[in-house]
Short mmCIF file of C-alpha atoms in Angstrom, two decimals:
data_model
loop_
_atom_site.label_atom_id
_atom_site.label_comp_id
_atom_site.label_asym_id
_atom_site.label_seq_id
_atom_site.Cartn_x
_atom_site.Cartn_y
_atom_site.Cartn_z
CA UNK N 1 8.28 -14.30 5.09
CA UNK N 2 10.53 -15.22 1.83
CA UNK N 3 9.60 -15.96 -1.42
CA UNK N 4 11.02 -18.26 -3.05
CA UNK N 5 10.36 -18.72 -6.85
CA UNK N 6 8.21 -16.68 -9.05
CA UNK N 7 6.69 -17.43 -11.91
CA UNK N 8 5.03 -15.28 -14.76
CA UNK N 9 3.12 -16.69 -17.69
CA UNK N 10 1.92 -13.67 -20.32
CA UNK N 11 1.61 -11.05 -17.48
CA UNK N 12 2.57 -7.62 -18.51
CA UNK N 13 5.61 -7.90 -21.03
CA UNK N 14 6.67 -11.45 -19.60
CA UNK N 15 5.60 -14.03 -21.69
CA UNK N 16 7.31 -16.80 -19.11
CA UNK N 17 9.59 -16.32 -16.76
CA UNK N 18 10.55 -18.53 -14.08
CA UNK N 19 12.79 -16.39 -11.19
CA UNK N 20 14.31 -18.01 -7.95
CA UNK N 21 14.91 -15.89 -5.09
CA UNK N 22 18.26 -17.32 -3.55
CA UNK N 23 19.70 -14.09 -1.64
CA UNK N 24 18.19 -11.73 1.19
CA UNK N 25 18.08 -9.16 -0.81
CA UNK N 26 17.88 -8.97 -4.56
CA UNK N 27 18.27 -6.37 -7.38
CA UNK N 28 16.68 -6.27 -10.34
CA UNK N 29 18.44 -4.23 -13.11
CA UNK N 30 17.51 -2.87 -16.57
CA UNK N 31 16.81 0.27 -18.64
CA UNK N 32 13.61 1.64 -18.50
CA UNK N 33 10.82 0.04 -20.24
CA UNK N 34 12.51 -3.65 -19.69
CA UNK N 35 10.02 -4.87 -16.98
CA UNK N 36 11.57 -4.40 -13.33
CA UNK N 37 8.83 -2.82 -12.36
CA UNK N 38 6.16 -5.61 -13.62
CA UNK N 39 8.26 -8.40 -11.68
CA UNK N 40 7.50 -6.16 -8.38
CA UNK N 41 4.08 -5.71 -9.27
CA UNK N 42 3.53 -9.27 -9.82
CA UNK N 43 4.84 -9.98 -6.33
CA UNK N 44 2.65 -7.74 -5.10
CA UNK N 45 -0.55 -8.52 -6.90
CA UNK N 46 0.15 -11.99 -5.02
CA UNK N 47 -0.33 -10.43 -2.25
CA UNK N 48 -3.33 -7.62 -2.38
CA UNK N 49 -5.29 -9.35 -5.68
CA UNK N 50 -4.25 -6.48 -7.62
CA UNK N 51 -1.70 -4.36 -9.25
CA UNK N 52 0.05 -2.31 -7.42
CA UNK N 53 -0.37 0.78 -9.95
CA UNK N 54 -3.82 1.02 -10.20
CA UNK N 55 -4.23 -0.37 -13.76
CA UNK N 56 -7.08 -2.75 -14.74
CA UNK N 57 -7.40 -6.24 -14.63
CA UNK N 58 -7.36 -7.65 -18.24
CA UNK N 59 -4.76 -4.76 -18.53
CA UNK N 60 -2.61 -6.72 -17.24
CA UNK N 61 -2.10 -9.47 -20.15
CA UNK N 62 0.24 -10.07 -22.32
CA UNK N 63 -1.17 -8.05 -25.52
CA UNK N 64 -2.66 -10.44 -27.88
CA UNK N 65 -3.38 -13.19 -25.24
CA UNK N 66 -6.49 -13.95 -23.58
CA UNK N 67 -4.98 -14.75 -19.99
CA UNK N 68 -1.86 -14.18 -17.27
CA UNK N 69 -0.72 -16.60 -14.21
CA UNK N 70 1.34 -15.65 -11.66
CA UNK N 71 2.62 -18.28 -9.24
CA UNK N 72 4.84 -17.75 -6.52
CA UNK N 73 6.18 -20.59 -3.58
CA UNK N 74 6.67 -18.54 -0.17
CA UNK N 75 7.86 -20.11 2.97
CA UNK N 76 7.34 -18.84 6.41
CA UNK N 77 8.95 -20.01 9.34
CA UNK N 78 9.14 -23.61 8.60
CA UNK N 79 5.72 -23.35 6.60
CA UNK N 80 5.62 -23.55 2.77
CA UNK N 81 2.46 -22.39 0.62
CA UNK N 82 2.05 -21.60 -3.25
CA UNK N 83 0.03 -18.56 -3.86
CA UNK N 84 -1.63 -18.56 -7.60
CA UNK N 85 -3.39 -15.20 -9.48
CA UNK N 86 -5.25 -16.49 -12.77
CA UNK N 87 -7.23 -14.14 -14.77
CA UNK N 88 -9.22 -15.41 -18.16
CA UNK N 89 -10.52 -12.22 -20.09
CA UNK N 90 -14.42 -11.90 -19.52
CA UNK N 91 -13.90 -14.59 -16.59
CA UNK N 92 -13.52 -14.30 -12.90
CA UNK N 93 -10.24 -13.72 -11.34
CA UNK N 94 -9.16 -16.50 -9.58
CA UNK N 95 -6.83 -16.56 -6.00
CA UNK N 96 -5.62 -19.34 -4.82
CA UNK N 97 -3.88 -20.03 -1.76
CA UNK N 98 -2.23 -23.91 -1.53
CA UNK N 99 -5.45 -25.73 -3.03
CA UNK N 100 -8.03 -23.16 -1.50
CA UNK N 101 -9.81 -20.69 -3.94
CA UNK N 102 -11.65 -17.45 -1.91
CA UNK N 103 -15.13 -16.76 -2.20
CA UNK N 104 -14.51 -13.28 -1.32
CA UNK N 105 -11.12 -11.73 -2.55
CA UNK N 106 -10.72 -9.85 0.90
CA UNK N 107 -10.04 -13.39 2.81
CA UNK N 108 -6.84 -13.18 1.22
CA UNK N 109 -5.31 -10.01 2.41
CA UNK N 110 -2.83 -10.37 5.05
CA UNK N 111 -1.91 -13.84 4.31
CA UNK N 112 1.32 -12.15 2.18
CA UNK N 113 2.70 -9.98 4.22
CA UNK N 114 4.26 -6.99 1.60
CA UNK N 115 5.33 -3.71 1.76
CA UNK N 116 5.53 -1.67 -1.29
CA UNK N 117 7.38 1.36 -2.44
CA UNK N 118 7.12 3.15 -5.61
CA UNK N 119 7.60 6.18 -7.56
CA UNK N 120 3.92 6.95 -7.22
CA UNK N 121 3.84 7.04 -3.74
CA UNK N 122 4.45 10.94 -3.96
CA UNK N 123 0.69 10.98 -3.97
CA UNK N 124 0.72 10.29 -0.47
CA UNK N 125 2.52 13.31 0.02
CA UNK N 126 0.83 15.63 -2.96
CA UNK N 127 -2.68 13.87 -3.48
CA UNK N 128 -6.28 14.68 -1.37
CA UNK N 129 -6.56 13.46 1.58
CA UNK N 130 -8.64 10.06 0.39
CA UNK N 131 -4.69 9.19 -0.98
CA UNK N 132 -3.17 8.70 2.43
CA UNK N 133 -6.31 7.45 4.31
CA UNK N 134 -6.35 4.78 1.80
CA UNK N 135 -2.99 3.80 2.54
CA UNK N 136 -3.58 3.76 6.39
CA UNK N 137 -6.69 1.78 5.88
CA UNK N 138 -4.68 -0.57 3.94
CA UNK N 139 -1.78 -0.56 6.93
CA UNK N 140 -4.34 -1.58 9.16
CA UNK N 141 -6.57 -3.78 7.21
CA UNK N 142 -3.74 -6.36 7.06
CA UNK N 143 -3.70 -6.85 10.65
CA UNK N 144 -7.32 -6.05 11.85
CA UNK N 145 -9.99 -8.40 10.06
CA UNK N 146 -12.63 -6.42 11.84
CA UNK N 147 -11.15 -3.12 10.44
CA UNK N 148 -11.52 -4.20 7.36
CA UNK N 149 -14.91 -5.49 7.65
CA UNK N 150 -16.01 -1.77 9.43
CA UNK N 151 -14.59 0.08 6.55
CA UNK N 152 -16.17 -2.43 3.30
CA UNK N 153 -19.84 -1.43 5.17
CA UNK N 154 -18.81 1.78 5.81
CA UNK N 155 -18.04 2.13 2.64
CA UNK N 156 -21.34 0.53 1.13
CA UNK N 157 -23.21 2.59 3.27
CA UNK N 158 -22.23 5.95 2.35
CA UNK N 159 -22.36 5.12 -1.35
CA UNK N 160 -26.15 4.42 -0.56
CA UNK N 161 -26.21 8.07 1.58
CA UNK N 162 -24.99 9.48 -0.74
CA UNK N 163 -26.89 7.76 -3.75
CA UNK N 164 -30.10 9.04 -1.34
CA UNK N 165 -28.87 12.75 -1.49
CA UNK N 166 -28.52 12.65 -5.30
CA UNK N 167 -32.14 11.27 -6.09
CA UNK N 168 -34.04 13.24 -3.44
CA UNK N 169 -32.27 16.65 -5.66
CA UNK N 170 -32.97 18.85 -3.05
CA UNK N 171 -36.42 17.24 -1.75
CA UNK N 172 -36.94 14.32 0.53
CA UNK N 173 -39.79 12.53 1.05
CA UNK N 174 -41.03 10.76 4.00
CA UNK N 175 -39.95 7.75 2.97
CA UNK N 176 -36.45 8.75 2.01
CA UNK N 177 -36.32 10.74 5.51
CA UNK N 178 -36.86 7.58 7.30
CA UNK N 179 -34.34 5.98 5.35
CA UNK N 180 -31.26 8.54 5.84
CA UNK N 181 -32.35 8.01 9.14
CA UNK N 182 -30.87 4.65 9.46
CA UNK N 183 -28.07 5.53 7.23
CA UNK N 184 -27.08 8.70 9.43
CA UNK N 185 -27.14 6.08 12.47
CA UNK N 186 -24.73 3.69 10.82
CA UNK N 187 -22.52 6.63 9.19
CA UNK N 188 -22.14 7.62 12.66
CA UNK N 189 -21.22 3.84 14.45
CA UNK N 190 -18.96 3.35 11.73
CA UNK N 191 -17.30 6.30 11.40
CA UNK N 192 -16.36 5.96 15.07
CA UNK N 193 -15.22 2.97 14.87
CA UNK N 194 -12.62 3.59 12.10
CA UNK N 195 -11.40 6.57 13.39
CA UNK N 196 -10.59 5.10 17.14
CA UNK N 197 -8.53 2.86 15.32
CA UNK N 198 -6.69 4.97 13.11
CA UNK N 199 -6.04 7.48 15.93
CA UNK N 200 -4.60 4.18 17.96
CA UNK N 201 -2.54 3.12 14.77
CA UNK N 202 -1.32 6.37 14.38
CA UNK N 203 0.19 6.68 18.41
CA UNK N 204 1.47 3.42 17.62
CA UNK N 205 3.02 4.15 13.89
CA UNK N 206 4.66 7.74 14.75
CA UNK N 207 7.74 6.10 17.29
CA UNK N 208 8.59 3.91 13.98
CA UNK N 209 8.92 7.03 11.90
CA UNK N 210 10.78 8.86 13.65
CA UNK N 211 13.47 6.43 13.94
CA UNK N 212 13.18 5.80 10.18
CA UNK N 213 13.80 9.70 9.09
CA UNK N 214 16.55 9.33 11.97
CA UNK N 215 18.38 6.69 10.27
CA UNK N 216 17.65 7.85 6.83
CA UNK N 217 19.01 12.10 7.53
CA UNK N 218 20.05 11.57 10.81
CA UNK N 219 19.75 15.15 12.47
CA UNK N 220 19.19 16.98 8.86
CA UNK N 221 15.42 17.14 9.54
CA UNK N 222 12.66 16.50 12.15
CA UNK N 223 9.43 15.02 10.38
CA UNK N 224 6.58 14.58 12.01
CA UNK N 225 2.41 13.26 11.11
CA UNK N 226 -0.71 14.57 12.55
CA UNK N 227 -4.21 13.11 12.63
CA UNK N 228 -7.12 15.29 11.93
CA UNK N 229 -10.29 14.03 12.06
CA UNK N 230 -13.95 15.86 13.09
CA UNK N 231 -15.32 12.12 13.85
CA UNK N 232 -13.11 12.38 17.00
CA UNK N 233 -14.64 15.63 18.04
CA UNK N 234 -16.82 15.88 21.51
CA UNK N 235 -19.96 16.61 19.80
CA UNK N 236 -19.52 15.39 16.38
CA UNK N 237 -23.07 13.27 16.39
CA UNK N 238 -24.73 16.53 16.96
CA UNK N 239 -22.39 17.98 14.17
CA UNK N 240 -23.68 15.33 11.56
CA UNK N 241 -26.94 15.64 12.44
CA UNK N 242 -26.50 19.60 11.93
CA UNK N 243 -24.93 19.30 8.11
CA UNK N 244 -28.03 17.51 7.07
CA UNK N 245 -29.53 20.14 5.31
CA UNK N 246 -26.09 21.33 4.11
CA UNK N 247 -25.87 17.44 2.98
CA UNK N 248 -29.21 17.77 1.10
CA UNK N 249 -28.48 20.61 -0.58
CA UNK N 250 -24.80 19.79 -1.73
CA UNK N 251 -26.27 15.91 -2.60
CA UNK N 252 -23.54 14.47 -0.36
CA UNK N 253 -21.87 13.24 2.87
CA UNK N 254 -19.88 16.58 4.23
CA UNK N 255 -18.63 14.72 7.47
CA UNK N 256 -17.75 11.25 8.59
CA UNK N 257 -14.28 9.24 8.50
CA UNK N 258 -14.60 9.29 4.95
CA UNK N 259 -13.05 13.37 5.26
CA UNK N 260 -10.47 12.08 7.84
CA UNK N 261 -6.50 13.33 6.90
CA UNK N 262 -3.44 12.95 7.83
CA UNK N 263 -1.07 16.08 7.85
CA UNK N 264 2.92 15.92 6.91
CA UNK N 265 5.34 18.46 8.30
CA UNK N 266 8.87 18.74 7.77
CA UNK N 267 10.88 20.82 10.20
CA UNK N 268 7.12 22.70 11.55
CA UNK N 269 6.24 23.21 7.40
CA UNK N 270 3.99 21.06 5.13
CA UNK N 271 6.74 19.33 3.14
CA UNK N 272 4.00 18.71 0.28
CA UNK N 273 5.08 22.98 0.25
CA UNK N 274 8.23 23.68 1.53
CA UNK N 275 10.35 19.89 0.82
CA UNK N 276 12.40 19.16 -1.67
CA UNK N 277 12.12 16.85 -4.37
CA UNK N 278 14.61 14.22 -2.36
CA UNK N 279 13.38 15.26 0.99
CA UNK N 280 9.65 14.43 -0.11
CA UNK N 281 11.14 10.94 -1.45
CA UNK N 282 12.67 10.59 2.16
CA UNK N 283 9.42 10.93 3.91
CA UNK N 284 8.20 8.61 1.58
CA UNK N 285 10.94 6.09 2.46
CA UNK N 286 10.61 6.37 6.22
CA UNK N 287 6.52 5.98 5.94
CA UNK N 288 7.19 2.75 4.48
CA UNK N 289 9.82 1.51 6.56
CA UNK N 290 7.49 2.18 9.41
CA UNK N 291 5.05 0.54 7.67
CA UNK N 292 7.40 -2.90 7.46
CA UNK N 293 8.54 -2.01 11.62
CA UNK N 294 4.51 -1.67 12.09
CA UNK N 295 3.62 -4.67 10.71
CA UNK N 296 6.60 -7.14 11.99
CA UNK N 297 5.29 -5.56 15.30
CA UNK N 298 1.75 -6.39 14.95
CA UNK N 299 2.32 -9.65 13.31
CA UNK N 300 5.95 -11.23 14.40
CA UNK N 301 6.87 -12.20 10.99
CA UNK N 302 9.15 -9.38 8.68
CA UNK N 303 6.99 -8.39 5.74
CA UNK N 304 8.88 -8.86 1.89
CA UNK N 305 10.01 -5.42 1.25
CA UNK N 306 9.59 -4.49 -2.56
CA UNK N 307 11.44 -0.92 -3.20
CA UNK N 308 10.71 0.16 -6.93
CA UNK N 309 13.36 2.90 -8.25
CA UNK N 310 13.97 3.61 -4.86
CA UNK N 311 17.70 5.43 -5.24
CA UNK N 312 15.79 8.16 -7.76
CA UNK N 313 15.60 11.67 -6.33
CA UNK N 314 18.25 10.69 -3.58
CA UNK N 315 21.70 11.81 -2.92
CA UNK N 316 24.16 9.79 -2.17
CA UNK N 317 24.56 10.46 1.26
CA UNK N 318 20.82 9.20 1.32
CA UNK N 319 21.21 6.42 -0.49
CA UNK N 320 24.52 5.45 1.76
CA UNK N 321 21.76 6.00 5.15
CA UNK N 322 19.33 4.01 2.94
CA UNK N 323 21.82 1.22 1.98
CA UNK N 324 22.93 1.04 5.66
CA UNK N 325 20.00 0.40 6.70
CA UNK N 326 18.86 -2.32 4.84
CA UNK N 327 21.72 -4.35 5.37
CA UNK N 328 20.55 -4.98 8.87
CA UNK N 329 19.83 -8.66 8.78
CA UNK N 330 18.32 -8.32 12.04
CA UNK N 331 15.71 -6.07 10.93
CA UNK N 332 15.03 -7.03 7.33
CA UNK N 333 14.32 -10.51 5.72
CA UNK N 334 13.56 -10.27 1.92
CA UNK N 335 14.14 -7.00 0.35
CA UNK N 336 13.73 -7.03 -3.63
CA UNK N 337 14.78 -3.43 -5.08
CA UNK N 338 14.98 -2.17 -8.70
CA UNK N 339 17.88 -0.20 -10.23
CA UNK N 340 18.38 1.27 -13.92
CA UNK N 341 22.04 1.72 -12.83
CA UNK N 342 23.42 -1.44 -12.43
CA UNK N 343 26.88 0.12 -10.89
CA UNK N 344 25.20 2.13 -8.95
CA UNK N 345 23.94 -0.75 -6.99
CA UNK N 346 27.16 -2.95 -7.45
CA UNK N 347 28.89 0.32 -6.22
CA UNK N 348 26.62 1.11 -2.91
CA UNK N 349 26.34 -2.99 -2.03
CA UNK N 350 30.27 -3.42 -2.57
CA UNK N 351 31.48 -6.16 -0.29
CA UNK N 352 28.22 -7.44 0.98
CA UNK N 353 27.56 -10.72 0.03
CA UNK N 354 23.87 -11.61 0.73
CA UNK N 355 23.08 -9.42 -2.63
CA UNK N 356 22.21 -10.91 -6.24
CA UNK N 357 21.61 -8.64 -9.16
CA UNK N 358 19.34 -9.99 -11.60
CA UNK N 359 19.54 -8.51 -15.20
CA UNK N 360 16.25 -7.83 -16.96
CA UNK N 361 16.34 -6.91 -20.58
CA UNK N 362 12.94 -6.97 -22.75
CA UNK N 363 10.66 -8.99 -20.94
CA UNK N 364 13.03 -11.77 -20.42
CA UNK N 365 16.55 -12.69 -18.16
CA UNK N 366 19.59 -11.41 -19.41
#
């Protein structure tokens, strides 16, 4: 999957910018502040019908205006499509994939096939557990329609659970007996459901990590992710039923999928503990690589690869192993990375001529 041109009207701090895409892999350049990161994020908002960092619609416009567009032309295989994002303030946002809009916003997902890295993914590593299930749900979501559909009721149904707890403050009545009930029943399906296939995704995900850390630190250190989750336990139905009155008194769910984790270790320690700052930013690099192996696996078709400030925190050695890597045209199709050192990238992609470097200065094309 390549894209092909981009174009930005009054998103962020681009007031218009047209951008072609005319080399495998791309760098944009800048100081901080100039708006790499934005161009990223409108590639990937493209894709999931948001932004990337987790900031608000309408935040999103140009300051002073009262809407943004982005528009990007993709091709895949021999297939061509034009993806638009519109957003009016106080109006709907509007996807739009060739001349279909969505009723719902999830139809979309999956139809851009991205993977994303970015200085914030250290949450993965340092955040509660809800960080990293939410980026396995979204790993899976892309390729498994019916995941996603599990996990949106699932979702809907514990907020009503837990909505239940809350107002019965302690007390239930009949009524609201009979009614956890039914939501205990679906807490349970669903929660089985999602786990199964996160334990599956998981035995399938691991043998594309390890070969990422591999290629990224060769024999420097063994990394490794474990699954925990009590839904996956013999007699967790009985379990559930048993935390009720723990539930009612703490006016919330206390097991289910939604407590499910996944556990990093570097070299037998948690590296959230025990890794450095460039070995945590290593991990992070391999998770997503897997993530891009996962999904051309899954799907046949090589995700765009968007790496934000990716050389920060790494040595060069790392960066060389990184570099190395995503030179394999075999692998990797589109690759867009950012850089504030623009001779740090000239000096690390010497000689290899599928690379443009695209200068960014102040919103605009240098």
């Amino acid at each position: 999957m390549n894209l092909d041109t981009l174009h930005l009207e009054q998103f962020k701090n681009y007031r218009n910018l047209t951008l072609d895409f005319n080399h495998r892999i791309t760098s944009l350049v800048g100081v901080n502040g100039s708006g790499k990161t934005n161009v990223i994020d409108s590639i990937y908002y493209l894709g999931y019908t948001k932004s990337a960092f987790g900031s608000g619609d309408y935040q999103n416009i140009l300051h002073g205006e009262n809407h943004f567009l982005i528009k990007g032309n993709f091709h895949s295989d021999s297939k061509k499509f034009e993806v638009k994002a519109y957003l009016e303030r106080n109006q709907k946002k509007v996807i739009r994939f060739d001349d279909l809009d969505y009723e719902k916003l999830s139809d979309h997902i999956g139809k851009i096939l991205l993977v994303i890295s970015t200085p914030y993914d250290g949450d993965i590593i340092r955040g509660p557990g809800e960080v990293r299930r939410k980026w396995v749900d979204s790993c899976i979501s892309l390729v498994d329609k019916t995941y996603l559909e599990t996990l949106i009721r699932f979702q809907k149904t514990l907020k009503q659970r837990n909505s239940l707890l809350r107002q019965a403050n302690g007390r239930l009545s009949s009524p609201q007996v009979s009614l956890l009930d039914t939501y205990d029943a679906q807490v349970i399906e669903y929660s089985g459901s999602l786990s199964l296939v996160r334990q599956k995704f998981i035995e399938q995900f691991i043998p594309f990590f390890h070969s990422n850390v591999s290629s990224l630190v060769k024999d420097l250190e063994k990394c490794d992710i474990k699954y925990e989750s009590d839904v996956l336990e013999s007699e967790f139905e009985k379990n559930f039923s048993q935390a009720r009155e723990k539930d009612i008194l703490m006016q919330r769910t206390t097991m289910g999928g939604h407590k499910d984790d996944f556990v990093f270790h570097m070299d037998g320690y948690p590296i959230k503990r025990f890794g450095s700052q460039g070995q945590q930013k290593t991990f992070l690099i391999a998770l997503r690589l897997a993530q891009f192996d996962y999904l051309t696996y899954r799907e046949s078709v090589k995700p765009i690869l968007l790496l934000d400030d990716i050389f920060d925190k790494l040595d060069d050695r790392r960066i060389k192993n990184l570099v190395a890597t995503l030179k394999d045209e075999n692998r990797f199709g589109q690759v867009v990375i950012t850089d504030a050192r623009k001779e740090r990238t000239e000096s690390f992609f010497r000689d290899y001529k599928h690379l443009e470097i695209v200068e960014i200065q102040d919103g605009k094309l240098k």
